[in-house]
Short mmCIF file of C-alpha atoms in Angstrom, two decimals:
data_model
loop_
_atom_site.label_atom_id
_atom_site.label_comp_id
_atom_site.label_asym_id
_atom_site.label_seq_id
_atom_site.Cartn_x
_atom_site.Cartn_y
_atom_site.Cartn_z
CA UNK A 1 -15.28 23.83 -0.02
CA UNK A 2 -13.26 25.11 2.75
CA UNK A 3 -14.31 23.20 6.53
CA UNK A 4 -15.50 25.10 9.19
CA UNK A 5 -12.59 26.35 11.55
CA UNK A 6 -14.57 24.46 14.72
CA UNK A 7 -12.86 22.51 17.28
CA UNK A 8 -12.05 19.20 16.21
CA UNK A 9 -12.20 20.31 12.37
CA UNK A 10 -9.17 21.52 12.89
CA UNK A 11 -7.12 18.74 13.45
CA UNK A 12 -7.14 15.76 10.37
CA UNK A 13 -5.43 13.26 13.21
CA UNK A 14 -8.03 13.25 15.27
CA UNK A 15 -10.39 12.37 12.52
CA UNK A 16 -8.31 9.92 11.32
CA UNK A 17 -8.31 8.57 14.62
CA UNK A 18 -11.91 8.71 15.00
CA UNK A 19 -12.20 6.36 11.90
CA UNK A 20 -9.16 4.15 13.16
CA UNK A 21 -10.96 3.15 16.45
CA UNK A 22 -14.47 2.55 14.54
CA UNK A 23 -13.32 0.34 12.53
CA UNK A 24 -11.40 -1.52 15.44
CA UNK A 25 -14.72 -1.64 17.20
CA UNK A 26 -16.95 -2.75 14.77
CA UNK A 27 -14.70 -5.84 13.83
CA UNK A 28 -14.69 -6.51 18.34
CA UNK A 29 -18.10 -6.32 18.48
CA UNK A 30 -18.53 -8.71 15.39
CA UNK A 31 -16.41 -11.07 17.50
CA UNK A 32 -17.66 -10.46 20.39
CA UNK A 33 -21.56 -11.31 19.03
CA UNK A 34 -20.15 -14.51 17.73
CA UNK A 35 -19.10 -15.79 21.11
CA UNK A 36 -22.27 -14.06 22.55
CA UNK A 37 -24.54 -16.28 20.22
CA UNK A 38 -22.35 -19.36 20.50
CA UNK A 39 -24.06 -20.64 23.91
CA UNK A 40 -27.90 -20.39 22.62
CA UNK A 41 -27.62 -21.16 18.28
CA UNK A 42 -23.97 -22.80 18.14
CA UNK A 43 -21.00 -20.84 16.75
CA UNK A 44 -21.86 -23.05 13.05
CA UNK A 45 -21.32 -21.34 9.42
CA UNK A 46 -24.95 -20.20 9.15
CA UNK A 47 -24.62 -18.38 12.59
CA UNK A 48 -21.73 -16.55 11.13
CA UNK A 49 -23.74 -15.44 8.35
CA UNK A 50 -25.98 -14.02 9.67
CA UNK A 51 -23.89 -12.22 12.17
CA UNK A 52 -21.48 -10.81 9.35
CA UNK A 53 -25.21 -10.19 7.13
CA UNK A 54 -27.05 -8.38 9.92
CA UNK A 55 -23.94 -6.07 10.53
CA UNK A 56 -23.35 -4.97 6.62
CA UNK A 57 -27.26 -4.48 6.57
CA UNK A 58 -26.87 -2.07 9.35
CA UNK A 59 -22.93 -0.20 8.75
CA UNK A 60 -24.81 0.05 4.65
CA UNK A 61 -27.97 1.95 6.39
CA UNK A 62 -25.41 3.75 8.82
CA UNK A 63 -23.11 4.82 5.93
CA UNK A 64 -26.35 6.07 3.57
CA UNK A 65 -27.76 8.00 7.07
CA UNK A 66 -24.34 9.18 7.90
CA UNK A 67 -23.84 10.91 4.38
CA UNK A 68 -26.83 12.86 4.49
CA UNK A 69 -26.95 13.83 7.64
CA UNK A 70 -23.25 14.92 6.93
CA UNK A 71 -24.57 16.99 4.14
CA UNK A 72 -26.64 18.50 6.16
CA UNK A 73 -25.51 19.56 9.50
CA UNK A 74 -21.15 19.80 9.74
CA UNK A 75 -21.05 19.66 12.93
CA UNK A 76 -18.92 17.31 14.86
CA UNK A 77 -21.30 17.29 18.50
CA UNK A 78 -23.62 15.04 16.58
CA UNK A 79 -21.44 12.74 14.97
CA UNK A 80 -19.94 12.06 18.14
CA UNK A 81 -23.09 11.65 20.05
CA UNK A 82 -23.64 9.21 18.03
CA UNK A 83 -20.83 7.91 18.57
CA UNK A 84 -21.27 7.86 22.16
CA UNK A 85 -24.92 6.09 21.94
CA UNK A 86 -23.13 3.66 20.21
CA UNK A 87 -20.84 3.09 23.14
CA UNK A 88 -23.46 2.92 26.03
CA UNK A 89 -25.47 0.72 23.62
CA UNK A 90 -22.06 -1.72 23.64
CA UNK A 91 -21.31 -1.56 27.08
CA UNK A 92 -24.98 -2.77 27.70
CA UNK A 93 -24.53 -5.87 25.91
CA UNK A 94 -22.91 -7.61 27.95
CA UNK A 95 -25.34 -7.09 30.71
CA UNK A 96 -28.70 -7.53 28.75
CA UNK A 97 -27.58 -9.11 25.77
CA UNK A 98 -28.33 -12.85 26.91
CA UNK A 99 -31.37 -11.80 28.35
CA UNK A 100 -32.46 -10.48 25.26
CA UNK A 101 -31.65 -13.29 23.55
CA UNK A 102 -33.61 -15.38 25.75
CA UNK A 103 -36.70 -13.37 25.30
CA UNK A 104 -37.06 -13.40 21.96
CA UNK A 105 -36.60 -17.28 21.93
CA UNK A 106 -39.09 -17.61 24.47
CA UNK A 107 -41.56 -15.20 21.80
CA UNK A 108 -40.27 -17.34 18.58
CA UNK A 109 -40.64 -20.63 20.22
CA UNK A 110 -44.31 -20.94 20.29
CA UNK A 111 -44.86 -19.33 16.75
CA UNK A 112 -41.94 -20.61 14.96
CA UNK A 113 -41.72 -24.26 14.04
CA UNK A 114 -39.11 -24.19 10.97
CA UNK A 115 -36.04 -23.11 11.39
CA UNK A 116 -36.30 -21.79 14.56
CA UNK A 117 -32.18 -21.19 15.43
CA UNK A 118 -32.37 -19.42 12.20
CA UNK A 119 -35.31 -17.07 12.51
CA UNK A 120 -33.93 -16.68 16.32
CA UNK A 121 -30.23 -15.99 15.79
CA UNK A 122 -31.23 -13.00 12.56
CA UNK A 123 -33.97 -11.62 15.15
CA UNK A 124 -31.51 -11.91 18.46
CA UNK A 125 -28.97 -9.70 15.95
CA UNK A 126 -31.00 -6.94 14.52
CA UNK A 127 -32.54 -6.57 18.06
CA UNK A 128 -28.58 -6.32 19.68
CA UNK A 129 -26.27 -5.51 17.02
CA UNK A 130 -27.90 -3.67 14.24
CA UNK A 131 -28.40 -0.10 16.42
CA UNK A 132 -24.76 0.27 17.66
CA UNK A 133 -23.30 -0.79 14.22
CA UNK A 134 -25.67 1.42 12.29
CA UNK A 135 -24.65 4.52 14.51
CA UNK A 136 -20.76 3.55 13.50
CA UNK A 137 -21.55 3.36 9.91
CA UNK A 138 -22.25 6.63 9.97
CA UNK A 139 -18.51 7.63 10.96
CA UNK A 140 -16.76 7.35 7.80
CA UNK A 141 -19.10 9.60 5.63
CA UNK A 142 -19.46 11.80 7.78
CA UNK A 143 -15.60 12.22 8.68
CA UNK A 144 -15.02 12.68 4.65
CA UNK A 145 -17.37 15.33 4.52
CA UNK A 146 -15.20 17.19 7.70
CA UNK A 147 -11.48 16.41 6.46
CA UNK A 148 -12.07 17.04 2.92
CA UNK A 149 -10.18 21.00 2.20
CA UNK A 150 -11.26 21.19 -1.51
CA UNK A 151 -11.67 18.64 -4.48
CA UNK A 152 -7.73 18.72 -5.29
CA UNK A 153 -6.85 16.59 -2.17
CA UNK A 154 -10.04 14.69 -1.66
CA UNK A 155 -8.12 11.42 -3.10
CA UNK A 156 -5.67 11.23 -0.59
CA UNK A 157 -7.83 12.27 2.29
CA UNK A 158 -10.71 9.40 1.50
CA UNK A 159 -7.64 7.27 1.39
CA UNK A 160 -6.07 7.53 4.46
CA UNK A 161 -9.20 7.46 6.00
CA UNK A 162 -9.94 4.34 4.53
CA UNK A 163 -6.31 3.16 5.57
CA UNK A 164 -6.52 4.01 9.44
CA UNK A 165 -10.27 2.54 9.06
CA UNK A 166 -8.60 -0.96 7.71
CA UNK A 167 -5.84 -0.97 9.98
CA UNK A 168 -8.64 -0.58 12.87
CA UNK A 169 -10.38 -3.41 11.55
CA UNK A 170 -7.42 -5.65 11.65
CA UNK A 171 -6.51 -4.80 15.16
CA UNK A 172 -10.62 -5.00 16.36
CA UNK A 173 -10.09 -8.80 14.47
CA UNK A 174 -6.49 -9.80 16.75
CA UNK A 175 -6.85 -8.46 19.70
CA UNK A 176 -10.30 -10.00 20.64
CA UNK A 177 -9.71 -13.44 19.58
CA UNK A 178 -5.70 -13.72 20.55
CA UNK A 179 -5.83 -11.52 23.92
CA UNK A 180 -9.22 -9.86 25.34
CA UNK A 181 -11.80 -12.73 25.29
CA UNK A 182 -9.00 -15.60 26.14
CA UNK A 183 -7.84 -13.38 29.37
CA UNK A 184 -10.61 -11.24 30.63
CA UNK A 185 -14.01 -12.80 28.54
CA UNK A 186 -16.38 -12.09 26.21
CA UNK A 187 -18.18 -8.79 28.88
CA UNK A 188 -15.24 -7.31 29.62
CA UNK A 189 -14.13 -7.09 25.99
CA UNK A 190 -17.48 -5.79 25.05
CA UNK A 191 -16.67 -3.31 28.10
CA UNK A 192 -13.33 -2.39 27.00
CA UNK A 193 -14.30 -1.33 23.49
CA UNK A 194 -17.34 0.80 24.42
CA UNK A 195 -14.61 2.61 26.53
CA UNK A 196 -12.35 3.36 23.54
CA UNK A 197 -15.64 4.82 22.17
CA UNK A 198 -16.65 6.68 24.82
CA UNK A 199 -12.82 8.71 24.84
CA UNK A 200 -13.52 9.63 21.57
CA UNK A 201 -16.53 11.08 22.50
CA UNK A 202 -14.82 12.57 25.51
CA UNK A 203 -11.70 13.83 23.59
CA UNK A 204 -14.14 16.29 21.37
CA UNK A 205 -15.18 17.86 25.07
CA UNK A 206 -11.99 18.04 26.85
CA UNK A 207 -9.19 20.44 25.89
CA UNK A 208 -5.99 20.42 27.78
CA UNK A 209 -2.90 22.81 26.47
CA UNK A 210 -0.67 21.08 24.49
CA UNK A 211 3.23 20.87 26.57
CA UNK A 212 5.67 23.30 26.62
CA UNK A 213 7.75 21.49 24.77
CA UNK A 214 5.48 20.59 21.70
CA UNK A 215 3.95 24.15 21.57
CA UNK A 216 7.46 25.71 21.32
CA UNK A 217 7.47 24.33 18.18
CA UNK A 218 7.12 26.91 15.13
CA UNK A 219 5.38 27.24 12.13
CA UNK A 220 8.76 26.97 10.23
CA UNK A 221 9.31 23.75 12.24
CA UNK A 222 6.55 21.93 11.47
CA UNK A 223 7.36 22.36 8.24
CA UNK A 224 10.45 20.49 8.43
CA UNK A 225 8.59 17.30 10.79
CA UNK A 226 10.11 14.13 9.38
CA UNK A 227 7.53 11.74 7.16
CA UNK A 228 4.99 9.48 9.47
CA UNK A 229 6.31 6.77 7.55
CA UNK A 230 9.78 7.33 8.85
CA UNK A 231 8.45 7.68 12.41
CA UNK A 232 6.08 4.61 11.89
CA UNK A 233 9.65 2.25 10.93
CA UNK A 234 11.50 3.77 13.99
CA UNK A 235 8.63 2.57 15.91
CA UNK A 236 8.54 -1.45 13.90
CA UNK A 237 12.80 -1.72 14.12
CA UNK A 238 12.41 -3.28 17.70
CA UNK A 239 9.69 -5.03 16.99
CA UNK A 240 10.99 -6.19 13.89
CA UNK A 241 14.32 -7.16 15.80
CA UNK A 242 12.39 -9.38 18.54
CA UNK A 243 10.61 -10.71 15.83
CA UNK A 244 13.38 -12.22 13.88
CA UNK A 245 15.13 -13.23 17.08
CA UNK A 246 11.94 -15.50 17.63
CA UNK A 247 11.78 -16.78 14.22
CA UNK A 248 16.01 -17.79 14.10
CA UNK A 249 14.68 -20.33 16.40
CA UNK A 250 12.86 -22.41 14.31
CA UNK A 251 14.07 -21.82 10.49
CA UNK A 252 17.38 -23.81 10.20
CA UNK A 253 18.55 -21.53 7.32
CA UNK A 254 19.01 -19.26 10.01
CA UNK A 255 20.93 -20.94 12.18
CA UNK A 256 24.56 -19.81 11.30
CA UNK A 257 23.58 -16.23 11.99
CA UNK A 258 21.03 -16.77 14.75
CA UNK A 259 23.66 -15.71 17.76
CA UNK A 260 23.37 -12.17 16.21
CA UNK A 261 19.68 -12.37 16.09
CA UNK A 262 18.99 -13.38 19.24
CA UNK A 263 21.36 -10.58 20.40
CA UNK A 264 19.67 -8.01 18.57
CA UNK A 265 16.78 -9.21 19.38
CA UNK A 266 17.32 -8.98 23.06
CA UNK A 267 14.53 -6.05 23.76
CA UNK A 268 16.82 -3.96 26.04
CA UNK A 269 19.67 -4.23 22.22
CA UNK A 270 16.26 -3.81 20.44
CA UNK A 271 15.08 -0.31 21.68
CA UNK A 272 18.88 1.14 22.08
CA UNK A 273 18.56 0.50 18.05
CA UNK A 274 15.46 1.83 18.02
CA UNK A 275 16.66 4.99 20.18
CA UNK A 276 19.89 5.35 18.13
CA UNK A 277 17.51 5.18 14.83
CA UNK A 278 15.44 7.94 16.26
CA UNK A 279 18.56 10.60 17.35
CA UNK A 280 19.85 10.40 13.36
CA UNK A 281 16.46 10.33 11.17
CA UNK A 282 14.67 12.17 13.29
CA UNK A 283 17.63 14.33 15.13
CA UNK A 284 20.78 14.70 12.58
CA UNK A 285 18.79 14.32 9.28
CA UNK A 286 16.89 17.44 10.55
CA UNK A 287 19.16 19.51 11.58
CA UNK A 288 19.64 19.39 14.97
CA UNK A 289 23.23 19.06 16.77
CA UNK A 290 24.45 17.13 19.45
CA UNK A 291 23.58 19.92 21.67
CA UNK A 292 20.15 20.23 20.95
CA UNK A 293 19.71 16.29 20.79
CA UNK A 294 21.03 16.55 24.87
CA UNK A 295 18.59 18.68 25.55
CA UNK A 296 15.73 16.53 23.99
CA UNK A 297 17.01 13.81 25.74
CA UNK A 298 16.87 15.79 28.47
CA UNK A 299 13.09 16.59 28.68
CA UNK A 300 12.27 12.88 27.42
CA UNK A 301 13.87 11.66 30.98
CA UNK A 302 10.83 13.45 33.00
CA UNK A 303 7.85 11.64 31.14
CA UNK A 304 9.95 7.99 30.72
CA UNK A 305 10.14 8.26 34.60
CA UNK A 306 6.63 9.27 35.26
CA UNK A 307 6.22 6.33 33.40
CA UNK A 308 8.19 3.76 35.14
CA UNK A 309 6.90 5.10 38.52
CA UNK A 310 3.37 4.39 37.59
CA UNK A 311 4.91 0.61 36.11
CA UNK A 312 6.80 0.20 39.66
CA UNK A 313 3.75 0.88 41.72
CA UNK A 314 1.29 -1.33 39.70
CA UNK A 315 4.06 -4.16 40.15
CA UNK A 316 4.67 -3.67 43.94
CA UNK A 317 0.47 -3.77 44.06
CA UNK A 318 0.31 -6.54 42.16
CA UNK A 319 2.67 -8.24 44.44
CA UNK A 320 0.93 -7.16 47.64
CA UNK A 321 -2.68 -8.86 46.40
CA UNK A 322 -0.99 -12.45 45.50
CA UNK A 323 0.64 -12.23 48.50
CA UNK A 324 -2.38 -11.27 50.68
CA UNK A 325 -4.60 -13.78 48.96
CA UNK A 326 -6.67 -11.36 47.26
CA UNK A 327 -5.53 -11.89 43.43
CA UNK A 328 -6.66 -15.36 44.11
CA UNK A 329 -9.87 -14.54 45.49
CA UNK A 330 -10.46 -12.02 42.85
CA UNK A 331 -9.41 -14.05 40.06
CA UNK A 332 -11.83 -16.64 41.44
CA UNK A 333 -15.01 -14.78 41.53
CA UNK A 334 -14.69 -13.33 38.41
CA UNK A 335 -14.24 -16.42 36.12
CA UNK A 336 -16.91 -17.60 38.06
CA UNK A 337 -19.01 -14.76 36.95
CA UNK A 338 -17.59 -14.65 33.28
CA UNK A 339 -18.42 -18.36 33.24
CA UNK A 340 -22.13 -17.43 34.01
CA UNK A 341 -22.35 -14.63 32.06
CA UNK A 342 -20.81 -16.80 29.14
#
């Protein structure tokens, strides 16, 4: 079956991408519910069940609704509406979520006398969580049925979607617990996510031209674009460098080479590497010469410095509230108000 030649269709990273950031979301708002709960039925095992029950119950429903409704109508606009009733839906939790958890133990209270943080909790999910989740379990059926060509790379396809769908899970499950609820709460994370949502929804309605620079590039170059795992280990090497220059620290097997390490390791030594790693895969082992590498260079200078001057500002602004007083204030009020809200 050949897909429709329509707007988004056309381009398999976007999809992927698509699936990548549902994922991520689902496993942030799983989180994020925990913490949510935690204040009114306790953050115990049983609460955790039937947080991680309710949300299978509804991304099962979502995945059997997506599929059909995929078979039906291929067209993208409604997949990502739903996407983006998914992400108001989120962003509303924070806001209504306790309240709604407060009414319905107000309604269970006087006709509930067994366990009553049980019936509560499963009720105070379906009633938040289930909607949102369902809409998202309709992504990944829905994105087979628009990446799929024809039968003979179907395999491959339903893989890497299920690979950029894992990978966003993992991410969704870190970044939560290890740096969005500990620095800016349990809202603003809920926030933050429903706003990754809500560009996917705006990417499919925006179309900007892609740069000069990119759409110079041929037919008979793209054939020759290096493998994305190559591109994805140019990307780890500094990464991988810092990494092992923390670890030397504390393995004493390491301890004879650690000088080296921790000079690798150094990030300014880590992305020259990196850099130097990128001119000969992805500049000598293609082809190019040292002419053409200059001039890539080149161009690269002009977005690295838009870059930095955005980084410079938001430093001397930063600097300019502490020293005014108003990063204190600020900070102030609104860990007083994620206290509350928490």
């Amino acid at each position: 079956m050949a897909r429709e030649n329509k707007g988004v269709l056309k381009n398999n990273l976007f999809l992927y991408l698509t699936e990548f950031f549902a994922g991520m979301s689902v496993m942030a708002v799983e989180l994020g519910a925990s913490r949510l709960l935690a204040p009114y039925f306790s953050s115990s095992q049983i609460v955790w069940t039937i947080i991680i029950g309710t949300i299978m119950i509804a991304m099962a429903l979502g995945n059997i609704y997506g599929g059909k409704t995929a078979d039906k109508f291929q067209d993208p606009d409604k997949l990502y509406g739903r996407i983006i009733i998914a992400a108001i839906w989120i962003a509303l939790i924070p806001v209504v979520g306790k309240y709604i958890i407060l009414g319905i133990s107000a309604l269970l209270v006087f006709t509930v006398s067994n366990n009553f943080l049980i019936i509560a909790a499963f009720c105070a999910c379906m009633v938040i969580f289930v909607f949102p989740l369902f809409l998202l379990g309709t992504v990944t059926p829905s994105l087979v049925k628009f990446s799929v060509d024809n039968l003979d790379d179907n395999g491959k396809t339903v893989g890497t979607l299920g690979a950029f769908n894992t990978i966003g899970s993992i991410i969704g499950t870190f970044v939560p617990t290890f740096v969005t609820i500990p620095a800016v709460g349990t809202s603003i994370t809920f926030l933050i996510f429903a706003g990754i949502l809500w560009s996917k929804f705006i990417g499919t309605k925006i179309h900007t031209d892609l740069p000069i620079s990119v759409s110079e590039i041929g037919e008979e170059e793209e054939a020759k674009l290096p493998k994305f795992s190559t591109v994805i280990l140019i990307i780890l090497v500094p990464l991988i460098l810092i990494l092992c220059s923390t670890l030397s620290e504390y393995i004493p097997s390491l301890e004879t080479i650690r000088p080296v390490l921790q000079f690798v390791g150094t990030p300014f030594v880590a992305l020259i590497i990196a850099i130097l790693c990128a001119m000969y895969f992805l500049g000598k082992k293609q082809g190019y010469n040292g002419e053409q590498l200059k001039k890539i260079l080149d161009r690269s200078l002009r977005p690295t410095g838009q870059i930095l001057l955005v980084i410079t500002g938001g430093g001397i602004i930063r600097w300019v509230l502490q020293d005014c007083g108003m990063g204190a204030v600020s900070y102030t009020h609104l860990r007083a108000h994620e206290t509350c809200a928490d």
